[in-house]
PDB file of C-alpha atoms in Angstrom:
ATOM      1  CA  MET A   1     146.404   7.877 126.100  1.00  0.00           C
ATOM      2  CA  GLU A   2     147.933  11.026 127.583  1.00  0.00           C
ATOM      3  CA  ASN A   3     144.636  12.999 127.404  1.00  0.00           C
ATOM      4  CA  ASN A   4     142.679  10.415 129.374  1.00  0.00           C
ATOM      5  CA  PRO A   5     144.988   8.214 131.458  1.00  0.00           C
ATOM      6  CA  ARG A   6     142.120   6.969 133.631  1.00  0.00           C
ATOM      7  CA  HIS A   7     140.286   5.547 130.627  1.00  0.00           C
ATOM      8  CA  PHE A   8     143.531   3.971 129.407  1.00  0.00           C
ATOM      9  CA  ARG A   9     144.146   2.265 132.761  1.00  0.00           C
ATOM     10  CA  THR A  10     140.530   1.114 132.889  1.00  0.00           C
ATOM     11  CA  MET A  11     140.847  -0.569 129.504  1.00  0.00           C
ATOM     12  CA  ASP A  12     144.106  -2.162 130.626  1.00  0.00           C
ATOM     13  CA  ILE A  13     142.292  -3.667 133.598  1.00  0.00           C
ATOM     14  CA  VAL A  14     139.495  -4.919 131.331  1.00  0.00           C
ATOM     15  CA  TYR A  15     142.002  -6.658 129.034  1.00  0.00           C
ATOM     16  CA  LEU A  16     143.852  -8.179 131.990  1.00  0.00           C
ATOM     17  CA  LEU A  17     140.560  -9.494 133.346  1.00  0.00           C
ATOM     18  CA  MET A  18     139.836 -10.992 129.915  1.00  0.00           C
ATOM     19  CA  MET A  19     143.056 -12.971 130.301  1.00  0.00           C
ATOM     20  CA  ILE A  20     142.554 -14.077 133.897  1.00  0.00           C
ATOM     21  CA  LEU A  21     138.827 -14.450 134.551  1.00  0.00           C
ATOM     22  CA  PRO A  22     138.110 -17.156 131.927  1.00  0.00           C
ATOM     23  CA  VAL A  23     140.777 -19.396 133.476  1.00  0.00           C
ATOM     24  CA  VAL A  24     139.435 -18.707 136.987  1.00  0.00           C
ATOM     25  CA  ALA A  25     135.900 -19.468 135.788  1.00  0.00           C
ATOM     26  CA  GLY A  26     137.126 -22.726 134.263  1.00  0.00           C
ATOM     27  CA  ILE A  27     138.756 -23.759 137.548  1.00  0.00           C
ATOM     28  CA  ILE A  28     135.595 -22.922 139.506  1.00  0.00           C
ATOM     29  CA  LEU A  29     133.455 -24.842 136.996  1.00  0.00           C
ATOM     30  CA  LYS A  30     135.663 -27.889 137.364  1.00  0.00           C
ATOM     31  CA  ILE A  31     135.578 -27.734 141.174  1.00  0.00           C
ATOM     32  CA  LEU A  32     131.783 -27.473 141.208  1.00  0.00           C
ATOM     33  CA  THR A  33     131.067 -30.146 138.588  1.00  0.00           C
ATOM     34  CA  TYR A  34     133.921 -32.620 138.759  1.00  0.00           C
ATOM     35  CA  PRO A  35     132.742 -35.909 140.333  1.00  0.00           C
ATOM     36  CA  GLN A  36     134.674 -37.294 143.277  1.00  0.00           C
ATOM     37  CA  SER A  37     136.713 -40.404 142.540  1.00  0.00           C
ATOM     38  CA  GLU A  38     139.218 -42.606 144.280  1.00  0.00           C
ATOM     39  CA  GLY A  39     142.505 -43.705 142.773  1.00  0.00           C
ATOM     40  CA  ILE A  40     143.506 -43.077 139.174  1.00  0.00           C
ATOM     41  CA  ALA A  41     140.925 -41.333 137.014  1.00  0.00           C
ATOM     42  CA  ILE A  42     141.904 -41.021 133.352  1.00  0.00           C
ATOM     43  CA  SER A  43     139.041 -40.142 131.038  1.00  0.00           C
ATOM     44  CA  GLY A  44     138.187 -37.998 128.048  1.00  0.00           C
ATOM     45  CA  ALA A  45     136.453 -34.653 128.009  1.00  0.00           C
ATOM     46  CA  ARG A  46     133.271 -34.610 130.079  1.00  0.00           C
ATOM     47  CA  VAL A  47     129.961 -33.765 128.404  1.00  0.00           C
ATOM     48  CA  PHE A  48     128.180 -30.969 130.284  1.00  0.00           C
ATOM     49  CA  PHE A  49     124.943 -31.020 128.301  1.00  0.00           C
ATOM     50  CA  THR A  50     123.607 -31.816 124.831  1.00  0.00           C
ATOM     51  CA  ILE A  51     121.765 -29.510 122.453  1.00  0.00           C
ATOM     52  CA  LYS A  52     119.089 -31.199 120.356  1.00  0.00           C
ATOM     53  CA  MET A  53     119.714 -30.692 116.636  1.00  0.00           C
ATOM     54  CA  PRO A  54     117.738 -31.860 113.542  1.00  0.00           C
ATOM     55  CA  LEU A  55     120.425 -34.145 112.090  1.00  0.00           C
ATOM     56  CA  GLN A  56     122.656 -34.933 115.081  1.00  0.00           C
ATOM     57  CA  ASP A  57     122.702 -33.776 118.683  1.00  0.00           C
ATOM     58  CA  LEU A  58     125.447 -31.316 119.628  1.00  0.00           C
ATOM     59  CA  PRO A  59     127.254 -32.224 122.884  1.00  0.00           C
ATOM     60  CA  ILE A  60     128.866 -29.344 124.770  1.00  0.00           C
ATOM     61  CA  THR A  61     132.049 -30.816 126.205  1.00  0.00           C
ATOM     62  CA  GLU A  62     134.819 -29.805 128.551  1.00  0.00           C
ATOM     63  CA  SER A  63     137.232 -29.369 125.653  1.00  0.00           C
ATOM     64  CA  GLN A  64     134.864 -26.956 123.889  1.00  0.00           C
ATOM     65  CA  ILE A  65     134.436 -24.825 127.007  1.00  0.00           C
ATOM     66  CA  ASN A  66     138.185 -24.793 127.621  1.00  0.00           C
ATOM     67  CA  SER A  67     138.839 -23.873 123.979  1.00  0.00           C
ATOM     68  CA  TRP A  68     136.675 -20.791 124.450  1.00  0.00           C
ATOM     69  CA  ILE A  69     138.589 -20.015 127.633  1.00  0.00           C
ATOM     70  CA  VAL A  70     141.829 -20.059 125.652  1.00  0.00           C
ATOM     71  CA  MET A  71     140.406 -17.970 122.796  1.00  0.00           C
ATOM     72  CA  ILE A  72     139.060 -15.295 125.147  1.00  0.00           C
ATOM     73  CA  SER A  73     142.307 -15.205 127.137  1.00  0.00           C
ATOM     74  CA  VAL A  74     144.462 -14.964 124.002  1.00  0.00           C
ATOM     75  CA  THR A  75     142.196 -12.202 122.660  1.00  0.00           C
ATOM     76  CA  GLY A  76     142.621 -10.297 125.926  1.00  0.00           C
ATOM     77  CA  LEU A  77     146.397 -10.742 125.713  1.00  0.00           C
ATOM     78  CA  CYS A  78     146.473  -9.411 122.138  1.00  0.00           C
ATOM     79  CA  LEU A  79     144.307  -6.420 123.055  1.00  0.00           C
ATOM     80  CA  TYR A  80     146.502  -5.677 126.063  1.00  0.00           C
ATOM     81  CA  LEU A  81     149.748  -5.838 124.070  1.00  0.00           C
ATOM     82  CA  THR A  82     148.394  -3.627 121.282  1.00  0.00           C
ATOM     83  CA  HIS A  83     146.578  -1.136 123.510  1.00  0.00           C
ATOM     84  CA  GLY A  84     147.982   2.352 123.024  1.00  0.00           C
ATOM     85  CA  ILE A  85     150.533   1.416 120.358  1.00  0.00           C
ATOM     86  CA  LYS A  86     152.389   4.241 118.619  1.00  0.00           C
ATOM     87  CA  VAL A  87     154.457   4.654 115.478  1.00  0.00           C
ATOM     88  CA  LYS A  88     157.592   4.522 117.617  1.00  0.00           C
ATOM     89  CA  ALA A  89     157.528   1.907 120.360  1.00  0.00           C
ATOM     90  CA  ASP A  90     157.987   3.414 123.818  1.00  0.00           C
ATOM     91  CA  THR A  91     156.531   0.684 126.060  1.00  0.00           C
ATOM     92  CA  LYS A  92     157.584  -2.853 126.878  1.00  0.00           C
ATOM     93  CA  ARG A  93     154.244  -4.266 125.766  1.00  0.00           C
ATOM     94  CA  GLN A  94     154.610  -2.712 122.306  1.00  0.00           C
ATOM     95  CA  HIS A  95     158.153  -4.074 122.033  1.00  0.00           C
ATOM     96  CA  ILE A  96     156.766  -7.549 122.874  1.00  0.00           C
ATOM     97  CA  ALA A  97     153.960  -7.168 120.318  1.00  0.00           C
ATOM     98  CA  GLU A  98     156.381  -6.075 117.618  1.00  0.00           C
ATOM     99  CA  TRP A  99     158.746  -8.920 118.497  1.00  0.00           C
ATOM    100  CA  ILE A 100     155.908 -11.430 118.089  1.00  0.00           C
ATOM    101  CA  VAL A 101     154.859  -9.958 114.728  1.00  0.00           C
ATOM    102  CA  GLU A 102     158.420  -9.787 113.394  1.00  0.00           C
ATOM    103  CA  ASN A 103     159.234 -13.365 114.380  1.00  0.00           C
ATOM    104  CA  ALA A 104     155.945 -14.688 112.991  1.00  0.00           C
ATOM    105  CA  GLU A 105     156.691 -12.991 109.665  1.00  0.00           C
ATOM    106  CA  LYS A 106     160.270 -14.318 109.653  1.00  0.00           C
ATOM    107  CA  LEU A 107     158.987 -17.827 110.354  1.00  0.00           C
ATOM    108  CA  VAL A 108     156.495 -17.648 107.486  1.00  0.00           C
ATOM    109  CA  ILE A 109     158.947 -16.118 104.999  1.00  0.00           C
ATOM    110  CA  GLY A 110     161.644 -18.636 105.929  1.00  0.00           C
ATOM    111  CA  ASN A 111     159.363 -21.641 105.450  1.00  0.00           C
ATOM    112  CA  MET A 112     156.813 -20.480 102.873  1.00  0.00           C
ATOM    113  CA  GLY A 113     158.310 -17.523 100.999  1.00  0.00           C
ATOM    114  CA  GLU A 114     157.316 -13.896 100.487  1.00  0.00           C
ATOM    115  CA  PHE A 115     154.130 -14.859  98.633  1.00  0.00           C
ATOM    116  CA  PHE A 116     152.657 -16.300 101.843  1.00  0.00           C
ATOM    117  CA  LEU A 117     153.521 -13.365 104.119  1.00  0.00           C
ATOM    118  CA  GLY A 118     149.818 -12.877 104.770  1.00  0.00           C
ATOM    119  CA  PHE A 119     149.827 -16.246 106.569  1.00  0.00           C
ATOM    120  CA  ALA A 120     151.760 -14.758 109.515  1.00  0.00           C
ATOM    121  CA  PRO A 121     148.634 -13.926 111.618  1.00  0.00           C
ATOM    122  CA  PHE A 122     147.184 -17.376 110.929  1.00  0.00           C
ATOM    123  CA  VAL A 123     150.385 -19.183 111.891  1.00  0.00           C
ATOM    124  CA  ALA A 124     150.764 -17.036 115.033  1.00  0.00           C
ATOM    125  CA  SER A 125     147.152 -17.864 115.942  1.00  0.00           C
ATOM    126  CA  ILE A 126     147.791 -21.595 115.533  1.00  0.00           C
ATOM    127  CA  LEU A 127     150.879 -21.384 117.729  1.00  0.00           C
ATOM    128  CA  ALA A 128     149.084 -19.397 120.440  1.00  0.00           C
ATOM    129  CA  LEU A 129     145.889 -21.452 120.433  1.00  0.00           C
ATOM    130  CA  SER A 130     147.720 -24.778 120.474  1.00  0.00           C
ATOM    131  CA  ALA A 131     150.346 -23.814 123.066  1.00  0.00           C
ATOM    132  CA  PHE A 132     147.927 -22.165 125.495  1.00  0.00           C
ATOM    133  CA  SER A 133     145.450 -25.044 125.104  1.00  0.00           C
ATOM    134  CA  SER A 134     148.143 -27.498 126.206  1.00  0.00           C
ATOM    135  CA  LEU A 135     149.300 -25.196 129.025  1.00  0.00           C
ATOM    136  CA  LEU A 136     145.799 -25.221 130.547  1.00  0.00           C
ATOM    137  CA  SER A 137     146.755 -28.482 132.237  1.00  0.00           C
ATOM    138  CA  LEU A 138     149.065 -26.452 134.514  1.00  0.00           C
ATOM    139  CA  PHE A 139     145.906 -25.017 136.092  1.00  0.00           C
ATOM    140  CA  GLY A 140     144.343 -28.464 136.523  1.00  0.00           C
ATOM    141  CA  LEU A 141     142.023 -27.987 133.535  1.00  0.00           C
ATOM    142  CA  TYR A 142     141.458 -30.450 130.724  1.00  0.00           C
ATOM    143  CA  ALA A 143     143.713 -29.539 127.786  1.00  0.00           C
ATOM    144  CA  PRO A 144     141.630 -29.166 124.586  1.00  0.00           C
ATOM    145  CA  THR A 145     144.571 -30.595 122.628  1.00  0.00           C
ATOM    146  CA  SER A 146     143.948 -33.879 124.487  1.00  0.00           C
ATOM    147  CA  ASP A 147     140.678 -34.205 122.556  1.00  0.00           C
ATOM    148  CA  ILE A 148     140.917 -35.656 119.041  1.00  0.00           C
ATOM    149  CA  ASN A 149     137.825 -33.666 118.018  1.00  0.00           C
ATOM    150  CA  ILE A 150     139.651 -30.376 118.606  1.00  0.00           C
ATOM    151  CA  THR A 151     142.865 -31.261 116.790  1.00  0.00           C
ATOM    152  CA  ALA A 152     140.865 -32.890 113.982  1.00  0.00           C
ATOM    153  CA  GLY A 153     138.951 -29.633 113.510  1.00  0.00           C
ATOM    154  CA  TRP A 154     142.228 -27.732 113.182  1.00  0.00           C
ATOM    155  CA  ALA A 155     143.606 -30.344 110.775  1.00  0.00           C
ATOM    156  CA  ILE A 156     140.488 -30.169 108.562  1.00  0.00           C
ATOM    157  CA  LEU A 157     140.825 -26.378 108.396  1.00  0.00           C
ATOM    158  CA  VAL A 158     144.469 -26.734 107.368  1.00  0.00           C
ATOM    159  CA  PHE A 159     143.522 -29.405 104.813  1.00  0.00           C
ATOM    160  CA  ILE A 160     141.029 -26.996 103.222  1.00  0.00           C
ATOM    161  CA  LEU A 161     143.804 -24.413 102.911  1.00  0.00           C
ATOM    162  CA  ILE A 162     146.175 -26.993 101.425  1.00  0.00           C
ATOM    163  CA  THR A 163     143.593 -28.020  98.828  1.00  0.00           C
ATOM    164  CA  TYR A 164     142.747 -24.395  98.028  1.00  0.00           C
ATOM    165  CA  TYR A 165     146.361 -23.538  97.224  1.00  0.00           C
ATOM    166  CA  LYS A 166     146.889 -26.771  95.305  1.00  0.00           C
ATOM    167  CA  MET A 167     143.963 -25.756  93.100  1.00  0.00           C
ATOM    168  CA  LYS A 168     145.340 -22.272  92.401  1.00  0.00           C
ATOM    169  CA  CYS A 169     146.059 -23.355  88.812  1.00  0.00           C
ATOM    170  CA  GLY A 170     142.664 -24.969  88.377  1.00  0.00           C
ATOM    171  CA  PRO A 171     140.943 -28.236  89.378  1.00  0.00           C
ATOM    172  CA  LEU A 172     142.248 -30.062  86.316  1.00  0.00           C
ATOM    173  CA  MET A 173     145.887 -29.503  87.172  1.00  0.00           C
ATOM    174  CA  TYR A 174     145.122 -30.496  90.775  1.00  0.00           C
ATOM    175  CA  LEU A 175     143.690 -33.816  89.603  1.00  0.00           C
ATOM    176  CA  LYS A 176     146.637 -34.360  87.259  1.00  0.00           C
ATOM    177  CA  SER A 177     149.039 -33.886  90.174  1.00  0.00           C
ATOM    178  CA  PHE A 178     147.906 -37.224  91.607  1.00  0.00           C
ATOM    179  CA  GLY A 179     149.587 -38.898  88.644  1.00  0.00           C
ATOM    180  CA  ASP A 180     153.031 -37.445  89.439  1.00  0.00           C
ATOM    181  CA  PRO A 181     155.672 -38.723  88.953  1.00  0.00           C
ATOM    182  CA  VAL A 182     153.978 -41.722  87.268  1.00  0.00           C
ATOM    183  CA  LYS A 183     150.276 -42.423  86.794  1.00  0.00           C
ATOM    184  CA  PHE A 184     150.155 -45.827  88.500  1.00  0.00           C
ATOM    185  CA  LEU A 185     151.086 -44.101  91.795  1.00  0.00           C
ATOM    186  CA  ALA A 186     147.804 -42.140  91.738  1.00  0.00           C
ATOM    187  CA  PRO A 187     146.069 -44.411  94.315  1.00  0.00           C
ATOM    188  CA  LEU A 188     148.989 -43.965  96.735  1.00  0.00           C
ATOM    189  CA  ASN A 189     148.972 -40.205  96.188  1.00  0.00           C
ATOM    190  CA  ILE A 190     145.236 -40.074  96.916  1.00  0.00           C
ATOM    191  CA  ILE A 191     145.743 -42.059 100.128  1.00  0.00           C
ATOM    192  CA  SER A 192     148.606 -39.731 101.068  1.00  0.00           C
ATOM    193  CA  GLU A 193     146.343 -36.731 100.485  1.00  0.00           C
ATOM    194  CA  ILE A 194     143.626 -38.108 102.759  1.00  0.00           C
ATOM    195  CA  ALA A 195     146.181 -39.163 105.371  1.00  0.00           C
ATOM    196  CA  THR A 196     147.533 -35.606 105.744  1.00  0.00           C
ATOM    197  CA  PRO A 197     144.824 -34.213 108.076  1.00  0.00           C
ATOM    198  CA  ILE A 198     144.518 -37.560 109.877  1.00  0.00           C
ATOM    199  CA  SER A 199     148.226 -37.709 110.685  1.00  0.00           C
ATOM    200  CA  MET A 200     148.297 -34.041 111.778  1.00  0.00           C
ATOM    201  CA  ALA A 201     145.334 -34.540 114.112  1.00  0.00           C
ATOM    202  CA  PHE A 202     146.525 -37.793 115.678  1.00  0.00           C
ATOM    203  CA  ARG A 203     150.138 -36.646 116.069  1.00  0.00           C
ATOM    204  CA  HIS A 204     149.176 -33.555 118.061  1.00  0.00           C
ATOM    205  CA  TYR A 205     146.439 -35.269 120.073  1.00  0.00           C
ATOM    206  CA  GLY A 206     148.475 -38.389 120.799  1.00  0.00           C
ATOM    207  CA  ASN A 207     151.566 -36.591 122.076  1.00  0.00           C
ATOM    208  CA  VAL A 208     149.641 -34.268 124.381  1.00  0.00           C
ATOM    209  CA  LEU A 209     147.339 -37.006 125.713  1.00  0.00           C
ATOM    210  CA  SER A 210     150.188 -39.437 126.323  1.00  0.00           C
ATOM    211  CA  GLY A 211     152.044 -36.784 128.338  1.00  0.00           C
ATOM    212  CA  ALA A 212     148.963 -36.177 130.495  1.00  0.00           C
ATOM    213  CA  VAL A 213     148.453 -39.913 131.078  1.00  0.00           C
ATOM    214  CA  ILE A 214     152.112 -40.465 132.008  1.00  0.00           C
ATOM    215  CA  SER A 215     152.003 -37.531 134.441  1.00  0.00           C
ATOM    216  CA  VAL A 216     148.917 -38.935 136.204  1.00  0.00           C
ATOM    217  CA  LEU A 217     150.371 -42.444 136.413  1.00  0.00           C
ATOM    218  CA  LEU A 218     153.702 -41.226 137.805  1.00  0.00           C
ATOM    219  CA  ALA A 219     152.043 -38.947 140.358  1.00  0.00           C
ATOM    220  CA  THR A 220     149.814 -41.797 141.533  1.00  0.00           C
ATOM    221  CA  GLY A 221     152.756 -44.202 141.630  1.00  0.00           C
ATOM    222  CA  LEU A 222     154.803 -41.752 143.721  1.00  0.00           C
ATOM    223  CA  GLN A 223     151.887 -41.393 146.120  1.00  0.00           C
ATOM    224  CA  GLY A 224     151.763 -45.160 146.607  1.00  0.00           C
ATOM    225  CA  LEU A 225     155.534 -45.362 147.029  1.00  0.00           C
ATOM    226  CA  SER A 226     155.424 -42.624 149.668  1.00  0.00           C
ATOM    227  CA  SER A 227     152.808 -44.594 151.577  1.00  0.00           C
ATOM    228  CA  LYS A 228     155.026 -47.687 151.479  1.00  0.00           C
ATOM    229  CA  LEU A 229     158.085 -45.821 152.717  1.00  0.00           C
ATOM    230  CA  LEU A 230     156.410 -43.724 155.413  1.00  0.00           C
ATOM    231  CA  GLY A 231     153.399 -45.898 156.239  1.00  0.00           C
ATOM    232  CA  GLY A 232     154.962 -47.109 159.487  1.00  0.00           C
ATOM    233  CA  LEU A 233     155.364 -43.611 160.923  1.00  0.00           C
ATOM    234  CA  PRO A 234     152.751 -42.316 163.374  1.00  0.00           C
ATOM    235  CA  GLY A 235     150.083 -39.735 162.609  1.00  0.00           C
ATOM    236  CA  PHE A 236     150.183 -37.487 159.586  1.00  0.00           C
ATOM    237  CA  LEU A 237     153.802 -38.454 158.909  1.00  0.00           C
ATOM    238  CA  GLY A 238     152.612 -41.815 157.606  1.00  0.00           C
ATOM    239  CA  GLU A 239     150.287 -40.092 155.122  1.00  0.00           C
ATOM    240  CA  PHE A 240     152.709 -37.361 154.035  1.00  0.00           C
ATOM    241  CA  PRO A 241     153.226 -37.576 150.214  1.00  0.00           C
ATOM    242  CA  LEU A 242     156.967 -36.990 150.373  1.00  0.00           C
ATOM    243  CA  LEU A 243     157.834 -38.232 146.883  1.00  0.00           C
ATOM    244  CA  GLN A 244     155.074 -36.122 145.316  1.00  0.00           C
ATOM    245  CA  ILE A 245     156.900 -32.942 146.286  1.00  0.00           C
ATOM    246  CA  GLY A 246     158.916 -31.549 143.403  1.00  0.00           C
ATOM    247  CA  ILE A 247     159.151 -34.624 141.165  1.00  0.00           C
ATOM    248  CA  PRO A 248     155.700 -34.212 139.483  1.00  0.00           C
ATOM    249  CA  ALA A 249     156.470 -30.512 138.995  1.00  0.00           C
ATOM    250  CA  VAL A 250     159.708 -31.330 137.184  1.00  0.00           C
ATOM    251  CA  LEU A 251     157.884 -33.841 134.988  1.00  0.00           C
ATOM    252  CA  SER A 252     155.189 -31.257 134.320  1.00  0.00           C
ATOM    253  CA  ILE A 253     157.814 -28.871 132.940  1.00  0.00           C
ATOM    254  CA  TYR A 254     158.511 -31.396 130.202  1.00  0.00           C
ATOM    255  CA  PHE A 255     155.094 -32.945 129.532  1.00  0.00           C
ATOM    256  CA  ASP A 256     152.956 -29.810 129.974  1.00  0.00           C
ATOM    257  CA  VAL A 257     155.264 -26.933 129.046  1.00  0.00           C
ATOM    258  CA  PHE A 258     158.012 -28.197 126.739  1.00  0.00           C
ATOM    259  CA  SER A 259     156.038 -30.934 124.982  1.00  0.00           C
ATOM    260  CA  GLY A 260     152.922 -28.760 124.613  1.00  0.00           C
ATOM    261  CA  CYS A 261     154.866 -25.872 123.075  1.00  0.00           C
ATOM    262  CA  LEU A 262     156.850 -28.276 120.895  1.00  0.00           C
ATOM    263  CA  GLN A 263     153.686 -29.848 119.481  1.00  0.00           C
ATOM    264  CA  ALA A 264     152.276 -26.389 118.759  1.00  0.00           C
ATOM    265  CA  TYR A 265     155.442 -25.533 116.842  1.00  0.00           C
ATOM    266  CA  ILE A 266     155.361 -28.830 114.921  1.00  0.00           C
ATOM    267  CA  PHE A 267     151.698 -28.347 113.972  1.00  0.00           C
ATOM    268  CA  ALA A 268     152.416 -24.809 112.726  1.00  0.00           C
ATOM    269  CA  MET A 269     155.494 -25.989 110.804  1.00  0.00           C
ATOM    270  CA  LEU A 270     153.532 -28.803 109.123  1.00  0.00           C
ATOM    271  CA  THR A 271     150.812 -26.309 108.200  1.00  0.00           C
ATOM    272  CA  MET A 272     153.331 -24.021 106.510  1.00  0.00           C
ATOM    273  CA  LEU A 273     155.187 -26.829 104.743  1.00  0.00           C
ATOM    274  CA  TYR A 274     152.052 -28.588 103.470  1.00  0.00           C
ATOM    275  CA  VAL A 275     150.438 -25.373 102.192  1.00  0.00           C
ATOM    276  CA  SER A 276     153.552 -23.980 100.517  1.00  0.00           C
ATOM    277  CA  GLY A 277     154.686 -27.415  99.305  1.00  0.00           C
ATOM    278  CA  GLY A 278     151.379 -28.097  97.549  1.00  0.00           C
ATOM    279  CA  PHE A 279     151.251 -24.690  95.881  1.00  0.00           C
ATOM    280  CA  PRO A 280     152.274 -24.949  92.163  1.00  0.00           C
ATOM    281  CA  ALA A 281     154.317 -21.747  92.309  1.00  0.00           C
ATOM    282  CA  GLU A 282     156.086 -21.987  88.935  1.00  0.00           C
ATOM    283  CA  GLU A 283     152.940 -22.691  86.958  1.00  0.00           C
ATOM    284  CA  TYR A 284     150.942 -20.096  88.895  1.00  0.00           C
ATOM    285  CA  PHE A 285     153.436 -17.271  88.305  1.00  0.00           C
ATOM    286  CA  ARG A 286     153.925 -18.347  84.682  1.00  0.00           C
ATOM    287  CA  ARG A 287     150.196 -18.015  84.095  1.00  0.00           C
ATOM    288  CA  LYS A 288     150.126 -14.673  85.886  1.00  0.00           C
ATOM    289  CA  ALA A 289     152.949 -13.371  83.666  1.00  0.00           C
ATOM    290  CA  SER A 290     151.208 -14.716  80.575  1.00  0.00           C
ATOM    291  CA  ASP A 291     147.952 -12.996  81.531  1.00  0.00           C
ATOM    292  CA  LYS A 292     149.752  -9.662  81.982  1.00  0.00           C
ATOM    293  CA  GLN A 293     151.400  -9.959  78.558  1.00  0.00           C
ATOM    294  CA  THR A 294     148.040 -10.780  76.979  1.00  0.00           C
ATOM    295  CA  VAL A 295     146.438  -7.706  78.553  1.00  0.00           C
TER     296      VAL A 295
END
């Protein structure tokens, strides 16, 4: 860094642009392609185009594009925070990066145990991707977490991890676990297993979408109320949206910021609890100890 400060600053600018430009491009894309409408317009993710595939056509939707915007921006943020790191932190960005890593590791150890310490990057990625996806609505963009297809994809990935760790002691023990504590509960345990990714997907999607819908309805209602109160005034005063100043912003702090971050935290917590809770730790370590004694 010290030998070539110009190159260092150039890379900093590149990483900053990686954070900013995708969001700007998303805003421009929405302005250029969003159809004009009157009144309340609440709809799902728009389909930009469809790619013909042998088995089923692949639609490219607004939520997919915005997910890539988030991933590129988060990647740029990570590269910026870790650019020029040293053994001993001497910059604010490195202190922030170390704080994120330390807290992610503490969160994983506190909820999953030392054995799952390697999950810290994955959990941090879930938190970042989910939170920033919900926060996109602050820029007027469609939040990917408002699309059930996105949250369902995350939930399926988590379900694969849950099943993988449940089968650490072999498929036979995994199948036997459905008969715990008594065998006649096996059908209920199977239903509970299938319901895990479904509940995770719908909980995240439903909370984020409901917040967006409530925000739109309240903003539209305040616009109509302003027209009723000021409609008798002459000129632009009769059209001035007085009640839309400040109140929607306060509501946005809860529905877009607080609720979005809260749902990201809940999704990450459920991921950690389901994975660690399904892992047969005692049997796994007993077998490991037995194998070492045999060797």
